[in-house]
Amino acid sequence: MSTYHPLSEAQAIEYARQIPNLFQAGSDLTSHEIGDGNLNLVFHISETATGKSIILKQALPYAKVVGESWPLTLDRARIESEALLIEESLNPDLVPHVYAYDADLALTVMEDLSDHVIMRRGLIERNQYPLFAEHIGRFLANTLFFTSDLGKNQQEKKIQQGRFINPELCKITEDLIFDDPYRDAETNNIEANIRDAAEQLWADSELHFEVAILRNKFLTSAQALLHGDLHTGSIFIKPDSTKVIDPEFAYYGPMGFDIGAVLANLLLNYAAQEGWSKDTQSRASYRAYLLQTVKYVWTHFETNFRTLWNEHCVDRVFQAPGYQDHFLANLLQDTVGFAGAKMVRRIVGLAHVADIDKIEDAAARERAQRLALAIGTSFIRTNRQVKSIDELIAIATQESAEERGFVL
Amino acid sequence: MSTYHPLSEAQAIEYARQIPNLFQAGSDLTSHEIGDGNLNLVFHISETATGKSIILKQALPYAKVVGESWPLTLDRARIESEALLIEESLNPDLVPHVYAYDADLALTVMEDLSDHVIMRRGLIERNQYPLFAEHIGRFLANTLFFTSDLGKNQQEKKIQQGRFINPELCKITEDLIFDDPYRDAETNNIEANIRDAAEQLWADSELHFEVAILRNKFLTSAQALLHGDLHTGSIFIKPDSTKVIDPEFAYYGPMGFDIGAVLANLLLNYAAQEGWSKDTQSRASYRAYLLQTVKYVWTHFETNFRTLWNEHCVDRVFQAPGYQDHFLANLLQDTVGFAGAKMVRRIVGLAHVADIDKIEDAAARERAQRLALAIGTSFIRTNRQVKSIDELIAIATQESAEERGFVL
């Protein structure tokens, strides 16, 4: 047992060397810390002779966001590692392989995915990933189904839920997504140009009512083991491969929160096309791809999830006629509501997305922000009435038409 | 540290003697085991000189119900003891005081309530308890509010939730309340006379749909620390005092489950009046008392709960206009649904209630069973539409009028 200390690049090599069956004895290894240093150290360690490489990720005992620093539990490394192992057992091709986990050092040694790119960057570069919807739909269906009372022994599920009590990281979400954007909070990060829109959010008590319902679901609805932070920055991608990473926010929560996170981040990029598309036609074409992807993520998820339910449901009572449809109708509504909350917070809350923030033209950036806010608030407002994924697409399309004065 | 072994009466005395500040040194103590031996040993220990007495309750490592025996975790003694301490801290006058808890021996030493009677017996004897509704309404409001995300620090709530993961005792509820009554299960206990009504239950897919929704809430809705088994056999009572006992089923679940349990058991006694009331007028009068109590339990709960919310809510977002009303409207509906499920299971499920089973006249007993089933199934069927406690009362009244051919 070692006591916790942040590793140096040299110590990371030492540590990697002692993992069985990874590198050849005595081979030359190089190590580079490639993390952003906000939450974790991330060492890229590779073997000169073979080119073989791994990632060693070590949690830091604090979080730094926009200059602020606050203490943060190292237990999140355990949660991340255990969540990855569960996800891998259900979707071997869709998460990095975990070679080792060390509780004392709060570190995880995992597959190197340097041949992938972070999906957010891929979308900013306006790449298309035709397999993504199938991959993430399957990931969501398998993970959410088999960790829930539908697909997992219900007593084991409760014990597993106890291992994923994650108060500190849940609090970040509770504050930054389900509270601060709806008041004049110090943590908010609002561009001066759209302050009027933020002030509208703060005064909109109908919206606050819906946010309260969503917040309550996040706090109390222990449906399944969530990733908890499934935005496009938590996904490594290349045309033929999708890998979900960084589940340190994992906890038992409402399924729609994870699905909504994926859709929200596709739609944030959709809004960001105000600043990235060279011309109207090219913009329309990439937006059509994004909306199609939004739709396919849901339909792949739903198809997979229904098949799992029909073939592997552990619960006799949940096979009651009509109940599966009822469950999925509610899940779509939750998905829409959470997607809306995820979009709003990325415009007025603490943490933004590069898709929009990196737009250099201030007017285009403002249009993108206003469009994202319009879609997000519309999702929140209507979530409990939505009946199909096409309605969600229609809202996004309609808001962009209204904002921009013409129909796509 | 002692290893676990079931205590004898003499050992129970020895154990009690060493608890500080309880009995006088060297005084004469007597001990009688007064439990039914199904789940726990219950020793009544009293000091001859002073008459002072306590209860020593020790969990047995098995459960015996109707001759069957299956292993059961001793951890339920910890859960019961910790739940009692939390309930006592919130309602000092409404639960027995805990003098000591011993994890190794799975035992709790608590206040002797021999001057009270089990409420179920009190109701069978047709006593009235005019303070009960105020007491239990306050107990429910305090306990459910201050253990929930409304009244407790939301990070501490998650940690507490982790301490009340209670898979084995939850499974008893999941099977006996939310599954077996709705199929021809071996565990069911159905009198031959009402087999036709049981078979109707098994064939009623609309009912199964609503039961699936209730079951899902029981499995996933971690609103508050429930008692988990709050029937009138878990309540000690006398005219000026109400004490809630036996929270070994405690876990984080939907608030309406506890409230519904109280209402269901009042209404089971209401149905049982078919067999206990000497004449029509006397029956109508006791039934009116029971219905009034049902109403007052809810209204006292609601009034207390809203006051706590207005004065002690820890959550800014939950103060959104309209959200409190929305929450309580949903909670009433959950309460109605769970009350219905609780009534049905006491007629066709494994464990019945003495209120009805002890009726000697078979025809009257059958009428009581059919009435309880009619009210219970009607509650389940309509729970998601109910808008006021008066509607619930109206359903009970109407079902009894239909069953008995006249209006009360």
Coordinates of N, CA, C and O in Angstrom, one line a residue, chain B residues 332-388:
Chain B
L332 N -50.3 12.9 -2.9 CA -51.6 12.4 -2.6 C -52.0 11.2 -3.5 O -52.5 10.2 -3.1
Q333 N -51.6 11.4 -4.8 CA -51.9 10.3 -5.7 C -51.1 9.0 -5.4 O -51.7 7.9 -5.4
D334 N -49.8 9.2 -5.1 CA -49.0 8.1 -4.7 C -49.6 7.4 -3.4 O -49.7 6.2 -3.3
T335 N -50.1 8.2 -2.5 CA -50.6 7.7 -1.2 C -51.9 6.8 -1.5 O -52.0 5.8 -1.0
V336 N -52.7 7.3 -2.4 CA -53.9 6.5 -2.8 C -53.5 5.2 -3.4 O -54.0 4.1 -3.1
G337 N -52.6 5.3 -4.4 CA -52.1 4.0 -5.1 C -51.5 3.0 -4.1 O -51.9 1.9 -4.1
F338 N -50.6 3.5 -3.2 CA -50.0 2.6 -2.3 C -51.0 2.1 -1.3 O -50.9 0.9 -0.9
A339 N -51.9 2.9 -0.8 CA -53.0 2.5 0.1 C -53.7 1.3 -0.6 O -54.0 0.3 0.1
G340 N -54.1 1.5 -1.8 CA -54.8 0.4 -2.5 C -54.0 -0.9 -2.6 O -54.5 -2.0 -2.3
A341 N -52.7 -0.8 -2.9 CA -51.9 -2.0 -3.0 C -51.8 -2.7 -1.6 O -51.7 -3.9 -1.5
K342 N -51.7 -1.9 -0.5 CA -51.6 -2.4 0.8 C -52.9 -3.1 1.2 O -52.9 -4.1 2.0
M343 N -54.0 -2.6 0.7 CA -55.3 -3.3 1.1 C -55.5 -4.6 0.3 O -55.8 -5.6 0.9
V344 N -55.1 -4.6 -0.9 CA -55.3 -5.8 -1.7 C -54.5 -6.9 -1.2 O -54.9 -8.1 -1.0
R345 N -53.2 -6.6 -0.8 CA -52.3 -7.7 -0.4 C -52.8 -8.3 1.0 O -52.5 -9.5 1.2
R346 N -53.5 -7.5 1.7 CA -54.0 -8.1 3.0 C -55.2 -9.0 2.9 O -55.6 -9.6 3.9
I347 N -55.7 -9.1 1.7 CA -56.9 -9.9 1.5 C -56.5 -11.2 0.7 O -56.9 -12.3 1.1
V348 N -55.6 -11.1 -0.3 CA -55.2 -12.2 -1.1 C -53.8 -12.6 -0.9 O -53.4 -13.7 -1.4
G349 N -53.0 -11.8 -0.3 CA -51.5 -12.1 -0.2 C -51.2 -13.0 1.0 O -52.1 -13.4 1.7
L350 N -49.9 -13.1 1.3 CA -49.5 -14.0 2.4 C -50.0 -13.6 3.8 O -50.5 -14.4 4.5
A351 N -49.8 -12.3 4.1 CA -50.0 -11.8 5.4 C -51.3 -11.0 5.5 O -51.5 -10.1 4.8
H352 N -52.3 -11.5 6.3 CA -53.6 -10.9 6.4 C -53.6 -10.0 7.6 O -52.5 -9.8 8.3
V353 N -54.7 -9.4 7.9 CA -54.9 -8.6 9.1 C -55.9 -9.2 10.0 O -56.9 -9.7 9.5
A354 N -55.7 -9.1 11.3 CA -56.6 -9.7 12.3 C -58.0 -9.0 12.2 O -59.0 -9.7 12.5
D355 N -58.0 -7.7 11.9 CA -59.3 -7.0 11.8 C -60.3 -7.9 11.0 O -61.5 -7.9 11.3
I356 N -59.8 -8.5 9.9 CA -60.7 -9.2 9.0 C -60.7 -10.7 9.3 O -61.7 -11.4 9.4
D357 N -59.5 -11.2 9.5 CA -59.3 -12.7 9.7 C -60.0 -13.2 10.9 O -60.4 -14.4 11.0
K358 N -60.1 -12.4 11.9 CA -60.7 -12.8 13.2 C -62.2 -12.7 13.2 O -62.9 -13.0 14.2
I359 N -62.8 -12.2 12.1 CA -64.3 -12.3 12.1 C -64.7 -13.7 11.9 O -64.3 -14.4 11.0
E360 N -65.5 -14.2 12.9 CA -65.9 -15.6 12.9 C -67.0 -16.0 11.9 O -66.9 -17.0 11.3
D361 N -67.9 -15.1 11.7 CA -69.0 -15.3 10.7 C -68.4 -15.3 9.3 O -68.0 -14.2 8.8
A362 N -68.5 -16.4 8.7 CA -67.8 -16.6 7.3 C -68.4 -15.6 6.3 O -67.7 -15.0 5.5
A363 N -69.7 -15.4 6.4 CA -70.4 -14.6 5.4 C -70.0 -13.1 5.6 O -69.7 -12.4 4.7
A364 N -69.9 -12.7 6.9 CA -69.5 -11.3 7.2 C -68.0 -11.1 6.8 O -67.6 -10.1 6.3
R365 N -67.2 -12.2 7.1 CA -65.8 -12.1 6.7 C -65.6 -11.9 5.2 O -64.8 -11.1 4.7
E366 N -66.4 -12.7 4.5 CA -66.3 -12.6 3.0 C -66.8 -11.2 2.6 O -66.1 -10.6 1.7
R367 N -67.8 -10.7 3.2 CA -68.3 -9.3 2.8 C -67.2 -8.3 3.0 O -66.9 -7.4 2.2
A368 N -66.5 -8.5 4.2 CA -65.4 -7.5 4.6 C -64.3 -7.7 3.5 O -63.7 -6.7 3.1
Q369 N -63.9 -8.9 3.2 CA -62.8 -9.1 2.2 C -63.2 -8.5 0.9 O -62.3 -7.8 0.3
R370 N -64.4 -8.7 0.4 CA -64.8 -8.2 -0.9 C -64.8 -6.7 -0.9 O -64.4 -6.0 -1.9
L371 N -65.2 -6.1 0.2 CA -65.3 -4.7 0.3 C -63.8 -4.1 0.3 O -63.5 -3.1 -0.4
A372 N -63.0 -4.7 1.1 CA -61.6 -4.2 1.1 C -60.9 -4.3 -0.3 O -60.2 -3.4 -0.7
L373 N -61.2 -5.4 -1.0 CA -60.7 -5.6 -2.3 C -61.3 -4.6 -3.3 O -60.6 -4.0 -4.1
A374 N -62.6 -4.3 -3.1 CA -63.2 -3.3 -4.0 C -62.6 -1.9 -3.8 O -62.3 -1.2 -4.7
I375 N -62.4 -1.5 -2.5 CA -61.8 -0.2 -2.2 C -60.3 -0.2 -2.7 O -59.9 0.7 -3.4
G376 N -59.6 -1.3 -2.4 CA -58.2 -1.3 -2.8 C -58.0 -1.2 -4.3 O -57.2 -0.5 -4.8
T377 N -58.7 -2.1 -5.0 CA -58.5 -2.0 -6.5 C -59.0 -0.7 -7.1 O -58.4 -0.2 -8.0
S378 N -60.1 -0.1 -6.5 CA -60.5 1.2 -7.0 C -59.4 2.2 -6.7 O -59.2 3.1 -7.6
F379 N -58.8 2.2 -5.6 CA -57.7 3.1 -5.3 C -56.6 3.0 -6.4 O -56.0 3.9 -6.9
I380 N -56.2 1.7 -6.6 CA -55.1 1.5 -7.6 C -55.5 2.0 -8.9 O -54.7 2.7 -9.6
R381 N -56.7 1.7 -9.3 CA -57.2 2.0 -10.7 C -57.2 3.6 -10.9 O -56.9 4.1 -11.9
T382 N -57.6 4.3 -9.8 CA -57.9 5.7 -10.0 C -56.7 6.6 -9.4 O -56.8 7.8 -9.5
N383 N -55.7 6.0 -8.9 CA -54.7 6.8 -8.1 C -54.2 8.0 -8.9 O -54.0 9.1 -8.3
R384 N -53.9 7.8 -10.1 CA -53.3 8.9 -10.9 C -54.2 10.0 -11.3 O -53.8 11.0 -11.9
Q385 N -55.5 9.8 -10.9 CA -56.5 10.9 -11.2 C -57.0 11.6 -10.0 O -57.6 12.7 -10.1
V386 N -56.8 11.1 -8.8 CA -57.3 11.6 -7.6 C -56.8 13.0 -7.3 O -55.6 13.3 -7.5
K387 N -57.7 14.0 -6.9 CA -57.3 15.4 -6.8 C -57.4 15.8 -5.3 O -56.9 16.9 -5.0
S388 N -58.2 15.1 -4.5 CA -58.3 15.5 -3.1 C -58.6 14.3 -2.2 O -59.0 13.3 -2.7

